[in-house]
PDB file of C-alpha atoms in Angstrom:
ATOM      1  CA  MET A  13       4.226   2.497 -29.587  1.00 33.00           C
ATOM      2  CA  ASN A  14       2.596   5.051 -27.357  1.00 35.00           C
ATOM      3  CA  SER A  15       4.586   8.263 -26.995  1.00 37.00           C
ATOM      4  CA  LYS A  16       1.957  10.768 -25.934  1.00 30.00           C
ATOM      5  CA  GLY A  17       1.747  12.722 -22.713  1.00 26.00           C
ATOM      6  CA  CYS A  18       3.483  12.224 -19.412  1.00 24.00           C
ATOM      7  CA  GLY A  19       3.283   9.651 -16.650  1.00 26.00           C
ATOM      8  CA  ALA A  20       2.883  10.878 -13.074  1.00 27.00           C
ATOM      9  CA  HIS A  21       4.637   8.006 -11.327  1.00 38.00           C
ATOM     10  CA  ARG A  22       4.993   8.770  -7.649  1.00 33.00           C
ATOM     11  CA  SER A  23       4.662   7.013  -4.311  1.00 35.00           C
ATOM     12  CA  SER A  24       1.109   7.383  -3.060  1.00 38.00           C
ATOM     13  CA  GLN A  25       1.877   8.791   0.407  1.00 42.00           C
ATOM     14  CA  HIS A  26      -1.696   9.243   1.669  1.00 42.00           C
ATOM     15  CA  ILE A  27      -3.358   9.323  -1.756  1.00 45.00           C
ATOM     16  CA  HIS A  28      -6.103   6.771  -1.240  1.00 47.00           C
ATOM     17  CA  THR A  29      -9.021   8.471  -2.994  1.00 52.00           C
ATOM     18  CA  VAL A  30      -9.527   9.204  -6.659  1.00 54.00           C
ATOM     19  CA  ASN A  31     -10.099  12.940  -6.177  1.00 52.00           C
ATOM     20  CA  VAL A  32      -6.848  13.384  -4.253  1.00 52.00           C
ATOM     21  CA  PHE A  33      -5.033  11.241  -6.802  1.00 51.00           C
ATOM     22  CA  ALA A  34      -6.275  13.412  -9.669  1.00 53.00           C
ATOM     23  CA  LYS A  35      -5.258  16.638  -7.938  1.00 53.00           C
ATOM     24  CA  PHE A  36      -1.827  15.204  -7.140  1.00 52.00           C
ATOM     25  CA  ALA A  37      -1.276  14.071 -10.730  1.00 53.00           C
ATOM     26  CA  LEU A  38      -2.321  17.476 -12.065  1.00 51.00           C
ATOM     27  CA  GLY A  39       0.190  19.096  -9.738  1.00 53.00           C
ATOM     28  CA  GLN A  40       2.955  16.837 -10.998  1.00 51.00           C
ATOM     29  CA  VAL A  41       2.137  17.719 -14.605  1.00 49.00           C
ATOM     30  CA  GLU A  42       2.273  21.419 -13.777  1.00 49.00           C
ATOM     31  CA  ARG A  43       5.555  21.220 -11.848  1.00 49.00           C
ATOM     32  CA  GLU A  44       7.414  18.895 -14.194  1.00 47.00           C
ATOM     33  CA  HIS A  45       5.906  19.329 -17.640  1.00 43.00           C
ATOM     34  CA  ASP A  46       9.296  20.154 -19.206  1.00 44.00           C
ATOM     35  CA  THR A  47      11.304  17.244 -17.791  1.00 42.00           C
ATOM     36  CA  MET A  48       8.823  14.662 -16.535  1.00 43.00           C
ATOM     37  CA  PRO A  49      10.874  11.508 -15.981  1.00 38.00           C
ATOM     38  CA  PHE A  50       8.234   8.816 -16.513  1.00 40.00           C
ATOM     39  CA  VAL A  51       6.586   8.412 -19.913  1.00 34.00           C
ATOM     40  CA  ALA A  52       5.176   5.513 -21.883  1.00 32.00           C
ATOM     41  CA  GLY A  53       6.807   4.440 -25.105  1.00 26.00           C
ATOM     42  CA  GLN A  54       9.381   2.322 -26.890  1.00 25.00           C
ATOM     43  CA  CYS A  55      13.174   2.521 -27.172  1.00 28.00           C
ATOM     44  CA  ALA A  56      13.519   3.618 -23.530  1.00 34.00           C
ATOM     45  CA  LEU A  57      11.326   6.697 -23.859  1.00 34.00           C
ATOM     46  CA  VAL A  58      11.368   8.217 -20.391  1.00 37.00           C
ATOM     47  CA  GLY A  59      10.403  11.863 -20.384  1.00 34.00           C
ATOM     48  CA  LYS A  60       8.721  13.561 -23.320  1.00 33.00           C
ATOM     49  CA  PRO A  61       7.825  17.224 -22.617  1.00 31.00           C
ATOM     50  CA  VAL A  62       4.103  17.813 -22.339  1.00 30.00           C
ATOM     51  CA  ALA A  63       1.670  20.683 -22.343  1.00 31.00           C
ATOM     52  CA  PRO A  64       1.148  22.966 -19.336  1.00 30.00           C
ATOM     53  CA  VAL A  65      -1.526  21.951 -16.872  1.00 27.00           C
ATOM     54  CA  SER A  66      -3.859  24.601 -18.287  1.00 29.00           C
ATOM     55  CA  GLU A  67      -4.239  22.352 -21.343  1.00 35.00           C
ATOM     56  CA  PHE A  68      -4.892  19.275 -19.224  1.00 35.00           C
ATOM     57  CA  THR A  69      -8.586  18.498 -19.379  1.00 38.00           C
ATOM     58  CA  GLY A  70      -8.827  16.223 -16.340  1.00 47.00           C
ATOM     59  CA  GLY A  71     -11.924  14.170 -15.631  1.00 50.00           C
ATOM     60  CA  ASP A  72     -12.641  11.164 -17.775  1.00 52.00           C
ATOM     61  CA  ASP A  73     -10.310  12.511 -20.476  1.00 57.00           C
ATOM     62  CA  ALA A  74      -7.269  12.515 -18.194  1.00 55.00           C
ATOM     63  CA  GLY A  75      -5.848   9.248 -19.469  1.00 54.00           C
ATOM     64  CA  ASN A  76      -6.289  10.354 -23.067  1.00 63.00           C
ATOM     65  CA  SER A  77      -4.390  13.633 -22.782  1.00 64.00           C
ATOM     66  CA  HIS A  78      -1.554  12.461 -20.508  1.00 74.00           C
ATOM     67  CA  GLU A  79      -0.186   9.084 -19.491  1.00 81.00           C
ATOM     68  CA  LEU A  80      -0.679   8.687 -15.738  1.00 86.00           C
ATOM     69  CA  LEU A  81       0.971   6.140 -13.473  1.00 88.00           C
ATOM     70  CA  HIS A  82       0.298   5.709  -9.773  1.00 90.00           C
ATOM     71  CA  ASP A  83       2.293   3.892  -7.082  1.00 91.00           C
ATOM     72  CA  VAL A  84       0.236   2.645  -4.142  1.00 91.00           C
ATOM     73  CA  HIS A  85       3.411   1.323  -2.445  1.00 89.00           C
ATOM     74  CA  GLU A  86       1.532  -1.629  -0.942  1.00 90.00           C
ATOM     75  CA  ARG A  87      -0.164   0.649   1.599  1.00 88.00           C
ATOM     76  CA  LEU A  88      -3.758  -0.404   1.091  1.00 91.00           C
ATOM     77  CA  HIS A  89      -5.615  -3.327   2.560  1.00 92.00           C
ATOM     78  CA  PRO A  90      -6.498  -5.752  -0.255  1.00 96.00           C
ATOM     79  CA  ILE A  91     -10.218  -4.918  -0.266  1.00 96.00           C
ATOM     80  CA  ASP A  92      -9.401  -1.187  -0.447  1.00 95.00           C
ATOM     81  CA  ALA A  93      -6.895  -1.874  -3.226  1.00 96.00           C
ATOM     82  CA  LEU A  94      -9.639  -3.585  -5.205  1.00 97.00           C
ATOM     83  CA  GLN A  95     -11.924  -0.597  -4.821  1.00 96.00           C
ATOM     84  CA  PHE A  96      -9.150   1.848  -5.749  1.00 95.00           C
ATOM     85  CA  ALA A  97      -8.299  -0.097  -8.928  1.00 96.00           C
ATOM     86  CA  LYS A  98     -11.968   0.163  -9.936  1.00 96.00           C
ATOM     87  CA  ASP A  99     -12.234   3.848  -9.010  1.00 94.00           C
ATOM     88  CA  VAL A 100      -9.289   4.956 -11.191  1.00 93.00           C
ATOM     89  CA  GLU A 101     -10.570   3.255 -14.333  1.00 94.00           C
ATOM     90  CA  PRO A 102     -11.942   6.534 -15.800  1.00 92.00           C
ATOM     91  CA  TYR A 103      -8.387   7.942 -15.734  1.00 90.00           C
ATOM     92  CA  LYS A 104      -7.080   5.161 -18.031  1.00 91.00           C
ATOM     93  CA  LEU A 105      -3.808   4.745 -16.172  1.00 93.00           C
ATOM     94  CA  PHE A 106      -0.758   3.489 -18.002  1.00 93.00           C
ATOM     95  CA  PHE A 107      -0.474   1.277 -14.950  1.00 94.00           C
ATOM     96  CA  LEU A 108      -1.248   1.052 -11.242  1.00 95.00           C
ATOM     97  CA  GLU A 109       1.869   0.021  -9.357  1.00 95.00           C
ATOM     98  CA  ASP A 110       2.258  -2.193  -6.287  1.00 95.00           C
ATOM     99  CA  VAL A 111      -1.430  -2.076  -5.433  1.00 95.00           C
ATOM    100  CA  LEU A 112      -0.849  -5.131  -3.191  1.00 96.00           C
ATOM    101  CA  ALA A 113       1.930  -6.256  -0.877  1.00 94.00           C
ATOM    102  CA  PRO A 114       3.847  -9.430  -1.873  1.00 94.00           C
ATOM    103  CA  GLU A 115       2.109 -11.385   0.881  1.00 94.00           C
ATOM    104  CA  ASP A 116      -1.279 -10.402  -0.598  1.00 96.00           C
ATOM    105  CA  ILE A 117      -0.659 -11.380  -4.234  1.00 95.00           C
ATOM    106  CA  GLY A 118      -3.460 -13.939  -4.028  1.00 96.00           C
ATOM    107  CA  TRP A 119      -5.833 -10.967  -4.352  1.00 97.00           C
ATOM    108  CA  PHE A 120      -4.582 -10.116  -7.850  1.00 98.00           C
ATOM    109  CA  LYS A 121      -7.023 -12.607  -9.362  1.00 98.00           C
ATOM    110  CA  THR A 122      -9.938 -10.853  -7.665  1.00 98.00           C
ATOM    111  CA  ILE A 123      -8.745  -7.426  -8.813  1.00 98.00           C
ATOM    112  CA  ARG A 124      -8.281  -8.651 -12.386  1.00 97.00           C
ATOM    113  CA  GLN A 125     -11.793 -10.083 -12.468  1.00 97.00           C
ATOM    114  CA  GLN A 126     -13.341  -6.751 -11.480  1.00 97.00           C
ATOM    115  CA  SER A 127     -11.080  -4.049 -12.928  1.00 97.00           C
ATOM    116  CA  ALA A 128      -9.548  -3.207 -16.312  1.00 97.00           C
ATOM    117  CA  THR A 129      -6.826  -0.983 -14.805  1.00 97.00           C
ATOM    118  CA  PRO A 130      -3.377  -2.178 -16.004  1.00 97.00           C
ATOM    119  CA  LEU A 131      -1.274  -3.487 -13.114  1.00 98.00           C
ATOM    120  CA  ALA A 132       2.474  -3.411 -12.420  1.00 97.00           C
ATOM    121  CA  MET A 133       4.170  -5.400  -9.679  1.00 97.00           C
ATOM    122  CA  GLY A 134       7.517  -6.714  -8.554  1.00 96.00           C
ATOM    123  CA  GLU A 135       9.991  -4.261  -7.021  1.00 94.00           C
ATOM    124  CA  LEU A 136      10.060  -6.275  -3.779  1.00 95.00           C
ATOM    125  CA  PHE A 137      10.257  -9.671  -5.470  1.00 96.00           C
ATOM    126  CA  ASN A 138      13.303 -11.892  -5.062  1.00 95.00           C
ATOM    127  CA  ASN A 139      12.715 -15.164  -6.910  1.00 94.00           C
ATOM    128  CA  PRO A 140      10.656 -16.714  -9.731  1.00 96.00           C
ATOM    129  CA  HIS A 141       8.107 -18.271  -7.371  1.00 95.00           C
ATOM    130  CA  GLU A 142       6.796 -14.775  -6.644  1.00 96.00           C
ATOM    131  CA  TRP A 143       6.185 -13.664 -10.229  1.00 97.00           C
ATOM    132  CA  ARG A 144       5.605 -16.909 -12.121  1.00 97.00           C
ATOM    133  CA  GLY A 145       1.890 -17.267 -11.360  1.00 97.00           C
ATOM    134  CA  LEU A 146       1.143 -13.579 -11.858  1.00 98.00           C
ATOM    135  CA  ILE A 147       2.609 -13.784 -15.349  1.00 98.00           C
ATOM    136  CA  THR A 148       1.276 -17.160 -16.505  1.00 98.00           C
ATOM    137  CA  GLU A 149      -2.249 -16.347 -15.290  1.00 98.00           C
ATOM    138  CA  HIS A 150      -2.179 -12.891 -16.944  1.00 98.00           C
ATOM    139  CA  LEU A 151      -2.755 -11.119 -13.621  1.00 98.00           C
ATOM    140  CA  ILE A 152      -0.262  -8.278 -14.227  1.00 98.00           C
ATOM    141  CA  ASP A 153       0.697  -6.226 -17.267  1.00 98.00           C
ATOM    142  CA  PHE A 154       4.164  -4.988 -16.259  1.00 98.00           C
ATOM    143  CA  VAL A 155       6.897  -6.647 -14.214  1.00 98.00           C
ATOM    144  CA  ARG A 156       8.855  -4.191 -12.067  1.00 96.00           C
ATOM    145  CA  THR A 157      11.618  -6.155 -10.382  1.00 97.00           C
ATOM    146  CA  HIS A 158      14.818  -4.599  -9.051  1.00 97.00           C
ATOM    147  CA  ILE A 159      17.606  -6.037 -11.188  1.00 97.00           C
ATOM    148  CA  SER A 160      20.240  -6.580  -8.486  1.00 96.00           C
ATOM    149  CA  GLN A 161      17.638  -7.941  -6.069  1.00 96.00           C
ATOM    150  CA  ILE A 162      16.726 -10.844  -8.350  1.00 97.00           C
ATOM    151  CA  GLY A 163      20.369 -11.712  -9.096  1.00 96.00           C
ATOM    152  CA  GLY A 164      21.539  -9.372 -11.851  1.00 96.00           C
ATOM    153  CA  ILE A 165      21.356  -9.027 -15.602  1.00 97.00           C
ATOM    154  CA  THR A 166      21.115 -12.716 -16.555  1.00 97.00           C
ATOM    155  CA  PRO A 167      18.124 -13.520 -14.297  1.00 97.00           C
ATOM    156  CA  ALA A 168      16.472 -10.268 -15.443  1.00 98.00           C
ATOM    157  CA  ARG A 169      16.997 -11.243 -19.081  1.00 97.00           C
ATOM    158  CA  ASN A 170      15.439 -14.646 -18.408  1.00 97.00           C
ATOM    159  CA  LEU A 171      12.520 -12.956 -16.644  1.00 98.00           C
ATOM    160  CA  ALA A 172      11.955 -10.583 -19.563  1.00 98.00           C
ATOM    161  CA  ILE A 173      11.881 -13.500 -22.025  1.00 98.00           C
ATOM    162  CA  PHE A 174       9.471 -15.429 -19.805  1.00 98.00           C
ATOM    163  CA  ALA A 175       7.223 -12.373 -19.340  1.00 98.00           C
ATOM    164  CA  GLY A 176       7.213 -11.608 -23.049  1.00 98.00           C
ATOM    165  CA  THR A 177       5.859 -15.073 -23.779  1.00 97.00           C
ATOM    166  CA  PHE A 178       2.704 -14.109 -21.890  1.00 98.00           C
ATOM    167  CA  GLY A 179       2.422 -10.534 -23.161  1.00 97.00           C
ATOM    168  CA  VAL A 180       3.783  -8.892 -20.011  1.00 98.00           C
ATOM    169  CA  ARG A 181       6.069  -5.880 -20.509  1.00 97.00           C
ATOM    170  CA  THR A 182       9.091  -4.724 -18.507  1.00 97.00           C
ATOM    171  CA  ALA A 183       9.189  -1.702 -16.209  1.00 96.00           C
ATOM    172  CA  TRP A 184      12.368  -2.196 -14.195  1.00 96.00           C
ATOM    173  CA  HIS A 185      12.599  -0.554 -10.789  1.00 95.00           C
ATOM    174  CA  GLY A 186      14.685   2.626 -11.134  1.00 93.00           C
ATOM    175  CA  PRO A 187      14.213   5.107  -8.258  1.00 90.00           C
ATOM    176  CA  GLY A 188      16.704   7.698  -7.051  1.00 88.00           C
ATOM    177  CA  ASP A 189      18.341   5.270  -4.635  1.00 88.00           C
ATOM    178  CA  THR A 190      19.316   2.879  -7.423  1.00 93.00           C
ATOM    179  CA  SER A 191      23.012   3.341  -8.190  1.00 94.00           C
ATOM    180  CA  PRO A 192      24.132   4.908 -11.491  1.00 95.00           C
ATOM    181  CA  VAL A 193      25.493   1.475 -12.447  1.00 96.00           C
ATOM    182  CA  GLY A 194      22.072   0.000 -11.765  1.00 96.00           C
ATOM    183  CA  HIS A 195      20.417   2.586 -14.009  1.00 95.00           C
ATOM    184  CA  ALA A 196      22.884   1.785 -16.780  1.00 96.00           C
ATOM    185  CA  ALA A 197      22.032  -1.921 -16.432  1.00 96.00           C
ATOM    186  CA  ASN A 198      18.314  -1.105 -16.618  1.00 95.00           C
ATOM    187  CA  LEU A 199      18.824   0.820 -19.835  1.00 95.00           C
ATOM    188  CA  HIS A 200      20.827  -1.932 -21.519  1.00 95.00           C
ATOM    189  CA  LEU A 201      18.057  -4.398 -20.758  1.00 96.00           C
ATOM    190  CA  ASP A 202      15.504  -1.873 -22.065  1.00 94.00           C
ATOM    191  CA  VAL A 203      17.085  -1.432 -25.484  1.00 93.00           C
ATOM    192  CA  TRP A 204      17.421  -5.201 -25.827  1.00 95.00           C
ATOM    193  CA  ALA A 205      13.998  -6.376 -24.655  1.00 95.00           C
ATOM    194  CA  PRO A 206      11.339  -6.768 -27.384  1.00 95.00           C
ATOM    195  CA  ASN A 207       8.703  -6.437 -24.649  1.00 96.00           C
ATOM    196  CA  PHE A 208      10.092  -3.212 -23.176  1.00 95.00           C
ATOM    197  CA  GLY A 209       7.292  -1.150 -21.671  1.00 94.00           C
ATOM    198  CA  ILE A 210       8.584   1.806 -19.688  1.00 91.00           C
ATOM    199  CA  GLN A 211      11.597   2.793 -17.595  1.00 92.00           C
ATOM    200  CA  GLU A 212      11.480   4.488 -14.231  1.00 92.00           C
ATOM    201  CA  TRP A 213      14.141   7.214 -14.083  1.00 90.00           C
ATOM    202  CA  TYR A 214      15.366   9.965 -11.839  1.00 87.00           C
ATOM    203  CA  GLN A 215      17.254  13.188 -12.584  1.00 86.00           C
ATOM    204  CA  PRO A 216      20.963  12.748 -11.716  1.00 92.00           C
ATOM    205  CA  SER A 217      22.808  15.766 -10.382  1.00 94.00           C
ATOM    206  CA  LYS A 218      25.718  17.387 -12.163  1.00 95.00           C
ATOM    207  CA  LEU A 219      28.011  15.872  -9.531  1.00 97.00           C
ATOM    208  CA  GLU A 220      26.703  12.373 -10.272  1.00 96.00           C
ATOM    209  CA  TYR A 221      27.422  12.810 -13.965  1.00 96.00           C
ATOM    210  CA  GLU A 222      30.966  13.907 -13.098  1.00 97.00           C
ATOM    211  CA  MET A 223      31.492  11.083 -10.611  1.00 97.00           C
ATOM    212  CA  PHE A 224      30.067   8.399 -12.943  1.00 97.00           C
ATOM    213  CA  PRO A 225      31.246   9.113 -16.501  1.00 97.00           C
ATOM    214  CA  GLY A 226      28.953   7.401 -18.962  1.00 96.00           C
ATOM    215  CA  LEU A 227      25.803   7.724 -16.842  1.00 95.00           C
ATOM    216  CA  PRO A 228      22.889   7.586 -19.324  1.00 92.00           C
ATOM    217  CA  GLN A 229      21.701  10.883 -20.740  1.00 89.00           C
ATOM    218  CA  VAL A 230      18.155  12.037 -21.397  1.00 87.00           C
ATOM    219  CA  ARG A 231      17.649  13.969 -24.631  1.00 83.00           C
ATOM    220  CA  LYS A 232      14.213  15.192 -25.667  1.00 77.00           C
ATOM    221  CA  GLY A 233      12.467  12.606 -23.594  1.00 74.00           C
ATOM    222  CA  TYR A 234      14.593   9.597 -24.604  1.00 81.00           C
ATOM    223  CA  LEU A 235      17.176   7.823 -22.462  1.00 89.00           C
ATOM    224  CA  TYR A 236      20.258   6.908 -24.489  1.00 89.00           C
ATOM    225  CA  PRO A 237      23.080   4.421 -23.880  1.00 90.00           C
ATOM    226  CA  ASN A 238      26.585   5.145 -25.165  1.00 92.00           C
ATOM    227  CA  ASP A 239      29.114   3.141 -27.191  1.00 92.00           C
ATOM    228  CA  ASN A 240      31.582   2.532 -24.350  1.00 94.00           C
ATOM    229  CA  PRO A 241      32.462  -1.075 -23.405  1.00 94.00           C
ATOM    230  CA  GLY A 242      30.283  -3.032 -20.987  1.00 94.00           C
ATOM    231  CA  LEU A 243      27.506  -1.003 -19.421  1.00 95.00           C
ATOM    232  CA  GLY A 244      29.244   2.127 -20.646  1.00 96.00           C
ATOM    233  CA  ILE A 245      29.723   3.606 -17.180  1.00 97.00           C
ATOM    234  CA  ASP A 246      32.784   4.231 -14.999  1.00 97.00           C
ATOM    235  CA  ILE A 247      33.570   5.862 -11.658  1.00 96.00           C
ATOM    236  CA  ASP A 248      35.962   8.686 -10.799  1.00 97.00           C
ATOM    237  CA  GLU A 249      37.358   7.218  -7.573  1.00 97.00           C
ATOM    238  CA  GLN A 250      39.300  10.336  -6.607  1.00 97.00           C
ATOM    239  CA  LEU A 251      36.198  12.492  -6.898  1.00 98.00           C
ATOM    240  CA  ALA A 252      34.077   9.908  -5.083  1.00 96.00           C
ATOM    241  CA  ALA A 253      36.557   9.833  -2.182  1.00 96.00           C
ATOM    242  CA  ARG A 254      35.739  13.477  -1.511  1.00 96.00           C
ATOM    243  CA  TYR A 255      32.111  12.563  -0.835  1.00 95.00           C
ATOM    244  CA  PRO A 256      32.060   9.658   1.664  1.00 93.00           C
ATOM    245  CA  CYS A 257      28.768   7.913   2.390  1.00 88.00           C
ATOM    246  CA  GLU A 258      26.818   9.156   5.379  1.00 87.00           C
ATOM    247  CA  GLU A 259      25.221   6.846   7.932  1.00 88.00           C
ATOM    248  CA  ILE A 260      21.685   8.207   8.022  1.00 88.00           C
ATOM    249  CA  VAL A 261      18.155   6.930   8.488  1.00 86.00           C
ATOM    250  CA  GLU A 262      15.935   7.803   5.535  1.00 82.00           C
ATOM    251  CA  LYS A 263      12.926   9.660   6.907  1.00 82.00           C
ATOM    252  CA  TRP A 264      10.552   8.232   4.314  1.00 78.00           C
ATOM    253  CA  THR A 265      11.185   4.762   5.758  1.00 82.00           C
ATOM    254  CA  GLN A 266       9.933   5.842   9.170  1.00 85.00           C
ATOM    255  CA  THR A 267       6.275   6.247   8.252  1.00 81.00           C
ATOM    256  CA  ARG A 268       3.896   5.898  11.191  1.00 84.00           C
ATOM    257  CA  LEU A 269       0.155   5.667  11.598  1.00 81.00           C
ATOM    258  CA  PRO A 270      -1.620   8.324  13.737  1.00 85.00           C
ATOM    259  CA  ASP A 271      -1.310   6.064  16.793  1.00 89.00           C
ATOM    260  CA  GLY A 272       2.453   5.788  16.302  1.00 86.00           C
ATOM    261  CA  SER A 273       2.535   2.206  15.052  1.00 86.00           C
ATOM    262  CA  PRO A 274       4.775   1.466  12.049  1.00 81.00           C
ATOM    263  CA  ALA A 275       3.360   1.509   8.529  1.00 79.00           C
ATOM    264  CA  ARG A 276       4.678   0.639   5.103  1.00 79.00           C
ATOM    265  CA  PRO A 277       6.998   3.426   3.888  1.00 73.00           C
TER     266      PRO A 277
END
């Protein structure tokens, strides 16, 4: 069990060099040191308070004083991803996430041969053919599938058992656009799985807690389920009716390169 420090787990945006990555991570520690939502540990540990950034040593000691996670979001070309995985080794990341796109997973073997940085992959996966080889060949350390995208709780349970056989831990996809029900499902799988690794989490608003009674609570860095039936979560339909969904285009999905051509969000 590793319960020290905090994990800076954010989409990379344009963070493609180690120096920029380090500065970004330091900024996250400073801004969120009281409620950081991504932390390594057991029993669904998701946000242990950490020291102010003034106590963060940085440099080669960064990974010893705080757990750092980094999401590349599949934005690098494979050869650049290989170099980045090697460059961040001094920071001793808890894991490097989505360093390759699903269509480039053949490069994982090359990265593994040249870098000791722990790797997490899977939020865009849909079926066992995509993760089977990565797990059986020990090419990743954490599997990060989106529970509903792979078919729900039963397929996710089967995946966790399969991954555990090869020493791969779970790190279910849990961003802010996962529904409260989805987060509750993630947590139930977390407290069951012997090979639980880490849980991505967001900070629900007060309105969300009112609209979805039973939404998991974070207390002193730990995410707790409740004793209610099923996933332990409900919905206040009358309250929800007062806040209809809006048809919008998420700006972060409209990422463009300098010449205007589309890029991975």
